[in-house]
Structure formats: structure tokens, C-alpha cells
Amino acid sequence: MTTPPSTAYRDAPLVVSGIGVVTPRGDRPVEAARSARPAAAAQAGDWFDHRARLGPRGYKYLPAASQYFLAAAKEALADARDEPEHWPAELRGAAVGTNSSAAALHEAMDRTVLAEGAAALSPVTAPYFSINLFGSRLATEHGLKAFNLTVTSPRVAGLESLETGARAVAAGRAAWLLAGATEEALDPAHAGHADSERGAVALVLEPLESVRARGGRAYGHCRVRSLFLPPRTAAAGRGAQRARQLIDAALTAWGAGPAGAARVIAVLDGSPVGRAVAQALGPGAETVPAGAGALEPLLQAAGALAALPGPVLVVTAAAQGNLALALLTPAQDAPAGPAQAAVPAAPAA
């Protein structure tokens, strides 16, 4: 990141001004978030045509996950009515989270090398041994020169792309952010193939004043905090209590109290960490089965933002201990100071 610090919008509250969703479950955020994840056996060609989504030339040899994210970003930018000339390229940044974008491709590369040698690798796909390249086309195509980050933490990577990008904006490295998640199905031989995810979600975030000045739509504020709950602690008798302490501390730091009845969406698996977080949130949380990657939490956040009458908390966790919270609040709510509660009170022990 070589952009000189800019203080003009460093303290301006960011809002989500554009949402792009591209999934086999549909492209409308609310409907896609509420629909069941399709079987992993479905092929990308059954629902996604890069020529129709992106154009007839220049995209054929990109990995599917890169195509998905470019298509989602295209939708988000159109939804935001983006005006590239409003922000210098040096103040526009991007961040993408992923877990399995490259998994099947890398396994295919391994098989090729073992069977035929490295010389048999395709020069078109070989560069994608680097996970950082999956989001690089986005930055070059849209002139995003402030930074271009890739985050890969298990399950929380999509939310962490928002957190990391917002931190860079707060540090003066940019004033505008495009962040999201993209995933492609795991190889059929992979143990997690049945829970594979396909598709992408992209969000445009910018200062509220900028959105209002051009008459755009501000869906709401999105603040993210990533945490860690050690699996050994989660499996112990006080795992749920520790999870609750972490969640309450994050909400307190945001000025949101721990009591109330606002909506909570929990994207969790059946691991000790997932069970501890579910117990900490209590029966009032809406539980959504986690997929193998980092797409579902961000899809749930996009669906909530698209129809946001009040505060919503999206919580996700991975078996490895990664834990992330996304507090979504309407744009008219001030991002600083006391906010409405966004999580039910902890159930009595």
C-alpha cells in the first residue's frame, strides 16, 4: 500500500452504498440469503455464463471464482451508481475474502505435476497458484490503486475483508472501498465437498456524506470485529461463557448494549466452537448452516442490509477458533455513541 495518507474522509462514517450478489441461489440479496444452498454437484455452467455477465472477450480463462467476484463487483458498482471520477484511483481500495477459490484448481495442478511434470501446467492457469491473483483483475479493471487485499481466514474471511478494508480507510490509506467474498466448489474428492459454496458477494462502502451528495442510497453501516475462541476453550465447560464475553466486549466497544430483541443471524457449524457460540447467543438467534468457505456470512449480511429496518448482528465462527461479528445499523443511526442493542441477553446459566 503506497498511497499517501489522506485525512479528508478519515473520520467520515462509511456506509454500504452498493450490493452485488452472484450465486446459484439467485442475485437478489434478500432472496439469495433466505434460499437453501444448492447441491455441490451443480456446475457453474448451469447458472453462470461469464460472457453474459462480463462480456464476450477477455474473461474465458479466468478462474471461476475470479469471474464470480468480477460479476458481483459489477452489480455492486451499478447499484451504487459509482462515479469513478469522484475519487482518485489512489483513494479507491479493494479487499476480498476466500477459502476455497483455488482449492480445486490447486489440486488439479498437483495431479498434473505428479502425472506429467510441471512443464505440462497450463500457462493460463499456472499463475493462480497465488491466491492473491484471484482479486487482482478487479483492481486493474476498475483502477483501484489504494490497496488490493486478499484475506483467507477460515469462514470469517469475507467479513474480515470488510474489517481490514475499513481499517485501511480509517488509517487514511483510502476513502472508498469495494470488499466482499468469492468461493468455488471444492474438488469432489475433498472431505468438505458436500458443503461447497459457489458465487460471490461484493459491497461498496464510502462516506455517508458522499452518498447523500449525489442522491445515492445508503443501505446502512457495517462494522466488523474478528476475534478468536480457542477450540480447547470452546469444548470446555465454560466455552459458551467465554464466547459470550467476547461478543459482549465487541458490542460494548461499539456502544451497543447486550440486552434487547433485535435480529441475530448465526452462521455456524457443528464444531465445539460453533456449538459454544450458538449457546452463547441463545435460542433467539436465527441459525444458518455454514458452508465450507467464507461466502455464507457475507451473503447473510448482504441480505440483511438490503432490507434493514433496525440493527442486525451477523455472527460466524469456524472450527479452528476464528470468530467474527458484523453489526449492521441503518444509515440514519450515528455510528458512534450508544446504539440500539443488537443481540439478545445471554440465557441464564
CSV table of C-alpha atoms in Angstrom, one decimal:
chain,number,residue,atom,x,y,z
A,1,MET,CA,0.0,0.0,0.0
A,2,THR,CA,1.8,3.1,-1.2
A,3,THR,CA,-1.0,5.6,-1.2
A,4,PRO,CA,-0.1,8.7,0.9
A,5,PRO,CA,-2.3,9.2,3.9
A,6,SER,CA,-5.4,11.2,3.3
A,7,THR,CA,-7.3,12.8,6.1
A,8,ALA,CA,-10.2,14.3,4.2
A,9,TYR,CA,-12.5,11.4,4.9
A,10,ARG,CA,-10.6,9.5,7.6
A,11,ASP,CA,-13.2,10.1,10.3
A,12,ALA,CA,-16.3,10.0,8.0
A,13,PRO,CA,-18.6,7.1,8.7
A,14,LEU,CA,-18.7,4.5,5.9
A,15,VAL,CA,-21.9,3.2,4.7
A,16,VAL,CA,-22.8,0.4,2.2
A,17,SER,CA,-23.9,2.1,-0.9
A,18,GLY,CA,-23.9,-0.8,-3.3
A,19,ILE,CA,-24.6,-4.6,-3.1
A,20,GLY,CA,-23.8,-7.2,-5.7
A,21,VAL,CA,-24.7,-10.9,-5.3
A,22,VAL,CA,-24.0,-13.6,-7.8
A,23,THR,CA,-24.9,-17.1,-6.6
A,24,PRO,CA,-26.7,-20.2,-7.8
A,25,ARG,CA,-29.4,-19.2,-5.3
A,26,GLY,CA,-30.2,-16.0,-7.3
A,27,ASP,CA,-28.8,-12.5,-7.5
A,28,ARG,CA,-31.3,-10.7,-5.2
A,29,PRO,CA,-29.7,-10.3,-1.8
A,30,VAL,CA,-32.7,-11.0,0.4
A,31,GLU,CA,-34.0,-14.0,-1.6
A,32,ALA,CA,-30.5,-15.5,-2.0
A,33,ALA,CA,-29.8,-15.2,1.7
A,34,ARG,CA,-33.1,-16.9,2.5
A,35,SER,CA,-32.7,-19.8,0.0
A,36,ALA,CA,-31.2,-23.1,0.7
A,37,ARG,CA,-27.7,-23.7,-0.6
A,38,PRO,CA,-27.9,-25.9,-3.7
A,39,ALA,CA,-26.1,-29.3,-4.0
A,40,ALA,CA,-22.4,-29.0,-4.7
A,41,ALA,CA,-22.8,-31.2,-7.8
A,42,ALA,CA,-24.4,-28.3,-9.7
A,43,GLN,CA,-21.9,-27.0,-12.3
A,44,ALA,CA,-21.1,-23.3,-12.8
A,45,GLY,CA,-22.4,-23.5,-16.3
A,46,ASP,CA,-25.8,-24.4,-15.0
A,47,TRP,CA,-26.3,-20.9,-13.6
A,48,PHE,CA,-23.4,-18.6,-14.6
A,49,ASP,CA,-22.3,-17.5,-18.1
A,50,HIS,CA,-19.2,-15.3,-18.0
A,51,ARG,CA,-20.0,-14.0,-21.5
A,52,ALA,CA,-23.4,-12.7,-20.5
A,53,ARG,CA,-22.2,-11.4,-17.1
A,54,LEU,CA,-18.9,-9.8,-18.1
A,55,GLY,CA,-18.6,-9.6,-21.8
A,56,PRO,CA,-17.7,-11.9,-24.8
A,57,ARG,CA,-13.9,-11.3,-24.6
A,58,GLY,CA,-11.2,-11.3,-22.0
A,59,TYR,CA,-12.7,-13.5,-19.3
A,60,LYS,CA,-12.7,-17.0,-20.6
A,61,TYR,CA,-9.5,-18.2,-18.9
A,62,LEU,CA,-10.1,-16.6,-15.6
A,63,PRO,CA,-10.8,-19.0,-12.7
A,64,ALA,CA,-14.5,-19.3,-11.9
A,65,ALA,CA,-14.1,-17.5,-8.5
A,66,SER,CA,-12.5,-14.5,-10.2
A,67,GLN,CA,-15.3,-14.4,-12.7
A,68,TYR,CA,-17.9,-14.6,-9.9
A,69,PHE,CA,-16.3,-11.7,-8.0
A,70,LEU,CA,-16.0,-9.5,-11.1
A,71,ALA,CA,-19.6,-10.1,-11.8
A,72,ALA,CA,-20.7,-9.3,-8.2
A,73,ALA,CA,-18.5,-6.2,-8.2
A,74,LYS,CA,-20.1,-5.1,-11.5
A,75,GLU,CA,-23.5,-5.4,-9.9
A,76,ALA,CA,-22.4,-3.6,-6.7
A,77,LEU,CA,-20.9,-0.7,-8.6
A,78,ALA,CA,-24.0,-0.3,-10.8
A,79,ASP,CA,-26.2,-0.4,-7.6
A,80,ALA,CA,-24.1,2.3,-6.0
A,81,ARG,CA,-24.2,4.4,-9.2
A,82,ASP,CA,-20.5,4.6,-8.8
A,83,GLU,CA,-18.8,7.7,-10.1
A,84,PRO,CA,-15.1,6.8,-10.5
A,85,GLU,CA,-14.1,10.4,-11.3
A,86,HIS,CA,-15.3,11.4,-7.8
A,87,TRP,CA,-12.4,9.6,-6.1
A,88,PRO,CA,-8.9,9.5,-7.4
A,89,ALA,CA,-7.8,5.9,-8.1
A,90,GLU,CA,-5.2,6.2,-5.3
A,91,LEU,CA,-8.1,6.6,-2.8
A,92,ARG,CA,-10.1,3.6,-4.1
A,93,GLY,CA,-9.2,0.2,-2.5
A,94,ALA,CA,-10.4,-3.4,-2.6
A,95,ALA,CA,-10.4,-6.4,-0.3
A,96,VAL,CA,-11.7,-9.9,-1.0
A,97,GLY,CA,-12.0,-12.9,1.3
A,98,THR,CA,-11.9,-16.5,0.2
A,99,ASN,CA,-11.2,-20.0,1.5
A,100,SER,CA,-11.8,-22.3,-1.4
A,101,SER,CA,-11.4,-20.3,-4.6
A,102,ALA,CA,-8.2,-22.0,-5.5
A,103,ALA,CA,-8.6,-25.4,-3.8
A,104,ALA,CA,-9.9,-27.4,-6.8
A,105,LEU,CA,-7.5,-25.6,-9.2
A,106,HIS,CA,-4.5,-26.3,-6.9
A,107,GLU,CA,-5.4,-30.0,-6.6
A,108,ALA,CA,-5.7,-30.3,-10.3
A,109,MET,CA,-2.3,-28.7,-10.7
A,110,ASP,CA,-0.9,-31.2,-8.2
A,111,ARG,CA,-2.3,-34.1,-10.2
A,112,THR,CA,-0.8,-32.6,-13.4
A,113,VAL,CA,2.7,-32.2,-11.8
A,114,LEU,CA,2.6,-35.7,-10.4
A,115,ALA,CA,1.5,-37.3,-13.6
A,116,GLU,CA,3.2,-35.3,-16.3
A,117,GLY,CA,5.6,-32.8,-14.7
A,118,ALA,CA,5.5,-29.0,-14.1
A,119,ALA,CA,6.0,-28.4,-17.8
A,120,ALA,CA,2.5,-29.7,-18.5
A,121,LEU,CA,0.9,-26.9,-16.5
A,122,SER,CA,-1.2,-24.5,-18.5
A,123,PRO,CA,0.4,-21.1,-18.7
A,124,VAL,CA,-3.0,-19.6,-18.5
A,125,THR,CA,-3.9,-21.0,-15.1
A,126,ALA,CA,-0.4,-21.6,-13.6
A,127,PRO,CA,-0.2,-18.0,-12.2
A,128,TYR,CA,-3.2,-18.7,-10.0
A,129,PHE,CA,-1.1,-20.8,-7.7
A,130,SER,CA,-1.1,-17.5,-5.8
A,131,ILE,CA,-4.4,-16.8,-4.0
A,132,ASN,CA,-3.7,-13.1,-4.2
A,133,LEU,CA,-4.3,-13.1,-8.0
A,134,PHE,CA,-7.9,-14.1,-7.7
A,135,GLY,CA,-8.9,-10.5,-6.9
A,136,SER,CA,-6.2,-8.8,-8.9
A,137,ARG,CA,-8.2,-8.4,-12.1
A,138,LEU,CA,-10.8,-6.4,-10.2
A,139,ALA,CA,-8.2,-3.8,-9.2
A,140,THR,CA,-6.8,-3.4,-12.7
A,141,GLU,CA,-10.2,-3.3,-14.4
A,142,HIS,CA,-11.6,-0.7,-12.1
A,143,GLY,CA,-8.5,1.3,-11.3
A,144,LEU,CA,-8.4,0.6,-7.6
A,145,LYS,CA,-4.9,1.7,-6.7
A,146,ALA,CA,-5.0,2.4,-2.9
A,147,PHE,CA,-4.7,-1.3,-2.0
A,148,ASN,CA,-5.8,-4.7,-3.1
A,149,LEU,CA,-6.0,-7.2,-0.2
A,150,THR,CA,-6.8,-10.9,0.0
A,151,VAL,CA,-8.0,-12.5,3.3
A,152,THR,CA,-8.2,-16.2,3.8
A,153,SER,CA,-9.1,-16.8,7.5
A,154,PRO,CA,-11.4,-19.9,7.8
A,155,ARG,CA,-15.1,-18.9,7.4
A,156,VAL,CA,-14.6,-15.3,8.6
A,157,ALA,CA,-12.5,-14.1,5.6
A,158,GLY,CA,-15.5,-12.4,3.9
A,159,LEU,CA,-16.3,-10.4,7.0
A,160,GLU,CA,-12.6,-9.7,7.6
A,161,SER,CA,-12.3,-8.2,4.2
A,162,LEU,CA,-14.7,-5.5,5.4
A,163,GLU,CA,-12.9,-5.1,8.7
A,164,THR,CA,-9.4,-4.9,7.1
A,165,GLY,CA,-10.5,-2.6,4.4
A,166,ALA,CA,-12.3,-0.3,6.8
A,167,ARG,CA,-9.2,-0.1,9.0
A,168,ALA,CA,-7.1,0.9,6.0
A,169,VAL,CA,-9.7,3.6,5.2
A,170,ALA,CA,-9.6,4.8,8.8
A,171,ALA,CA,-5.8,5.0,8.6
A,172,GLY,CA,-6.1,7.3,5.6
A,173,ARG,CA,-5.0,4.8,3.0
A,174,ALA,CA,-8.2,5.2,1.0
A,175,ALA,CA,-11.6,6.9,1.1
A,176,TRP,CA,-13.7,4.3,-0.8
A,177,LEU,CA,-13.8,0.6,-0.5
A,178,LEU,CA,-15.0,-2.4,-2.5
A,179,ALA,CA,-15.0,-5.6,-0.4
A,180,GLY,CA,-16.5,-9.0,-0.4
A,181,ALA,CA,-16.1,-12.7,-0.7
A,182,THR,CA,-15.9,-15.3,-3.5
A,183,GLU,CA,-15.8,-19.1,-3.5
A,184,GLU,CA,-15.7,-22.0,-5.9
A,185,ALA,CA,-16.7,-25.6,-5.1
A,186,LEU,CA,-14.2,-27.9,-3.6
A,187,ASP,CA,-12.8,-30.9,-5.5
A,188,PRO,CA,-15.3,-33.8,-5.4
A,189,ALA,CA,-12.6,-35.9,-3.6
A,190,HIS,CA,-12.3,-33.3,-0.8
A,191,ALA,CA,-13.9,-34.1,2.5
A,192,GLY,CA,-15.8,-30.9,2.6
A,193,HIS,CA,-17.2,-31.1,-1.0
A,194,ALA,CA,-20.8,-31.6,0.1
A,195,ASP,CA,-20.7,-28.2,1.9
A,196,SER,CA,-19.1,-26.4,-1.0
A,197,GLU,CA,-20.0,-22.8,-1.8
A,198,ARG,CA,-20.2,-21.1,-5.2
A,199,GLY,CA,-20.6,-17.5,-6.0
A,200,ALA,CA,-19.6,-14.0,-4.7
A,201,VAL,CA,-20.8,-11.0,-2.8
A,202,ALA,CA,-19.4,-7.5,-3.2
A,203,LEU,CA,-20.2,-4.4,-1.2
A,204,VAL,CA,-19.3,-0.8,-2.0
A,205,LEU,CA,-18.6,1.3,1.1
A,206,GLU,CA,-18.0,5.1,1.1
A,207,PRO,CA,-18.5,8.1,3.3
A,208,LEU,CA,-22.2,8.8,4.1
A,209,GLU,CA,-21.8,12.4,3.0
A,210,SER,CA,-20.6,11.3,-0.4
A,211,VAL,CA,-23.6,9.1,-0.9
A,212,ARG,CA,-26.1,11.8,0.1
A,213,ALA,CA,-24.4,14.4,-2.0
A,214,ARG,CA,-25.1,12.5,-5.2
A,215,GLY,CA,-28.5,11.3,-4.1
A,216,GLY,CA,-27.4,7.7,-3.8
A,217,ARG,CA,-28.8,5.0,-1.5
A,218,ALA,CA,-27.2,4.3,1.9
A,219,TYR,CA,-28.1,0.8,2.9
A,220,GLY,CA,-26.6,1.1,6.4
A,221,HIS,CA,-23.4,1.0,8.4
A,222,CYS,CA,-21.4,-2.3,8.6
A,223,ARG,CA,-18.9,-2.6,11.4
A,224,VAL,CA,-16.9,-5.9,11.8
A,225,ARG,CA,-14.8,-7.3,14.5
A,226,SER,CA,-12.8,-10.5,14.2
A,227,LEU,CA,-12.0,-12.5,17.4
A,228,PHE,CA,-10.6,-15.9,18.4
A,229,LEU,CA,-12.2,-18.6,20.6
A,230,PRO,CA,-9.6,-21.4,21.1
A,231,PRO,CA,-11.2,-24.7,20.3
A,232,ARG,CA,-10.0,-26.2,23.5
A,233,THR,CA,-11.7,-23.4,25.5
A,234,ALA,CA,-14.9,-23.8,23.4
A,235,ALA,CA,-15.0,-27.5,24.2
A,236,ALA,CA,-14.6,-26.9,27.9
A,237,GLY,CA,-17.5,-26.4,30.3
A,238,ARG,CA,-17.2,-22.6,30.2
A,239,GLY,CA,-16.8,-22.3,26.4
A,240,ALA,CA,-20.2,-20.6,25.9
A,241,GLN,CA,-19.5,-18.2,28.7
A,242,ARG,CA,-16.2,-17.2,27.1
A,243,ALA,CA,-17.9,-16.8,23.7
A,244,ARG,CA,-20.4,-14.5,25.3
A,245,GLN,CA,-17.7,-12.4,26.9
A,246,LEU,CA,-16.0,-11.9,23.6
A,247,ILE,CA,-19.3,-10.9,21.9
A,248,ASP,CA,-20.3,-8.6,24.7
A,249,ALA,CA,-16.9,-6.9,24.7
A,250,ALA,CA,-17.2,-6.2,21.0
A,251,LEU,CA,-20.7,-4.8,21.3
A,252,THR,CA,-19.7,-2.6,24.2
A,253,ALA,CA,-16.8,-1.2,22.2
A,254,TRP,CA,-19.3,-0.3,19.5
A,255,GLY,CA,-21.6,1.3,22.1
A,256,ALA,CA,-24.3,-1.4,21.7
A,257,GLY,CA,-25.7,-2.9,24.8
A,258,PRO,CA,-26.0,-6.7,25.4
A,259,ALA,CA,-29.8,-6.6,26.1
A,260,GLY,CA,-32.6,-6.3,23.6
A,261,ALA,CA,-34.5,-8.3,20.9
A,262,ALA,CA,-33.1,-7.2,17.6
A,263,ARG,CA,-32.3,-9.7,14.9
A,264,VAL,CA,-29.3,-12.0,15.2
A,265,ILE,CA,-28.1,-14.3,12.4
A,266,ALA,CA,-25.7,-17.0,13.4
A,267,VAL,CA,-23.8,-18.8,10.6
A,268,LEU,CA,-22.3,-21.8,12.4
A,269,ASP,CA,-21.2,-25.4,12.0
A,270,GLY,CA,-21.4,-28.3,14.5
A,271,SER,CA,-17.9,-28.0,15.8
A,272,PRO,CA,-17.2,-27.3,19.5
A,273,VAL,CA,-16.6,-23.6,18.6
A,274,GLY,CA,-19.9,-23.4,16.7
A,275,ARG,CA,-21.8,-25.0,19.5
A,276,ALA,CA,-20.3,-22.7,22.1
A,277,VAL,CA,-21.2,-19.6,20.1
A,278,ALA,CA,-24.7,-20.9,19.4
A,279,GLN,CA,-25.2,-21.5,23.2
A,280,ALA,CA,-23.8,-18.0,23.9
A,281,LEU,CA,-26.3,-16.4,21.5
A,282,GLY,CA,-29.3,-18.3,22.9
A,283,PRO,CA,-32.4,-19.7,21.2
A,284,GLY,CA,-33.4,-16.3,19.8
A,285,ALA,CA,-30.7,-16.3,17.1
A,286,GLU,CA,-31.5,-17.4,13.6
A,287,THR,CA,-29.1,-20.2,12.8
A,288,VAL,CA,-27.9,-20.7,9.2
A,289,PRO,CA,-25.8,-23.7,8.4
A,290,ALA,CA,-22.3,-22.7,7.5
A,291,GLY,CA,-20.8,-23.8,4.2
A,292,ALA,CA,-17.2,-24.9,3.6
A,293,GLY,CA,-16.0,-21.4,2.8
A,294,ALA,CA,-16.4,-17.7,3.7
A,295,LEU,CA,-19.3,-16.8,1.5
A,296,GLU,CA,-22.4,-17.5,3.6
A,297,PRO,CA,-21.7,-15.0,6.4
A,298,LEU,CA,-21.3,-12.2,3.9
A,299,LEU,CA,-24.4,-13.3,1.9
A,300,GLN,CA,-26.4,-13.1,5.1
A,301,ALA,CA,-25.0,-9.7,5.8
A,302,ALA,CA,-25.9,-8.5,2.3
A,303,GLY,CA,-29.4,-9.9,2.6
A,304,ALA,CA,-29.9,-8.1,5.9
A,305,LEU,CA,-28.5,-4.8,4.6
A,306,ALA,CA,-30.9,-4.9,1.6
A,307,ALA,CA,-33.8,-4.7,4.0
A,308,LEU,CA,-32.6,-3.2,7.2
A,309,PRO,CA,-35.3,-1.7,9.5
A,310,GLY,CA,-33.1,-1.9,12.6
A,311,PRO,CA,-29.9,-3.2,13.9
A,312,VAL,CA,-28.9,-6.7,12.9
A,313,LEU,CA,-25.9,-8.8,14.2
A,314,VAL,CA,-24.3,-11.4,12.0
A,315,VAL,CA,-22.1,-13.9,13.9
A,316,THR,CA,-20.0,-16.6,12.4
A,317,ALA,CA,-17.3,-18.9,13.7
A,318,ALA,CA,-15.0,-21.7,12.4
A,319,ALA,CA,-13.9,-25.0,13.9
A,320,GLN,CA,-10.4,-23.5,14.0
A,321,GLY,CA,-11.5,-20.8,16.5
A,322,ASN,CA,-12.0,-17.9,14.2
A,323,LEU,CA,-15.0,-15.8,15.3
A,324,ALA,CA,-16.4,-12.6,13.6
A,325,LEU,CA,-19.3,-10.2,14.3
A,326,ALA,CA,-20.8,-7.8,11.8
A,327,LEU,CA,-23.1,-5.1,13.3
A,328,LEU,CA,-25.4,-3.7,10.7
A,329,THR,CA,-27.3,-0.4,11.6
A,330,PRO,CA,-29.5,1.9,9.5
A,331,ALA,CA,-27.7,4.8,7.9
A,332,GLN,CA,-29.6,7.3,9.9
A,333,ASP,CA,-28.1,5.8,13.1
A,334,ALA,CA,-24.9,7.5,14.2
A,335,PRO,CA,-22.0,5.0,14.1
A,336,ALA,CA,-20.5,6.5,17.3
A,337,GLY,CA,-22.0,6.5,20.8
A,338,PRO,CA,-24.8,4.4,22.2
A,339,ALA,CA,-26.7,2.3,19.7
A,340,GLN,CA,-29.7,0.1,20.0
A,341,ALA,CA,-28.9,-3.3,21.3
A,342,ALA,CA,-28.1,-5.9,18.6
A,343,VAL,CA,-28.0,-9.2,20.5
A,344,PRO,CA,-30.4,-10.8,23.0
A,345,ALA,CA,-29.3,-11.1,26.6
A,346,ALA,CA,-27.4,-14.2,27.5
A,347,PRO,CA,-29.6,-17.1,28.7
A,348,ALA,CA,-29.5,-17.8,32.3
A,349,ALA,CA,-26.8,-20.4,33.3
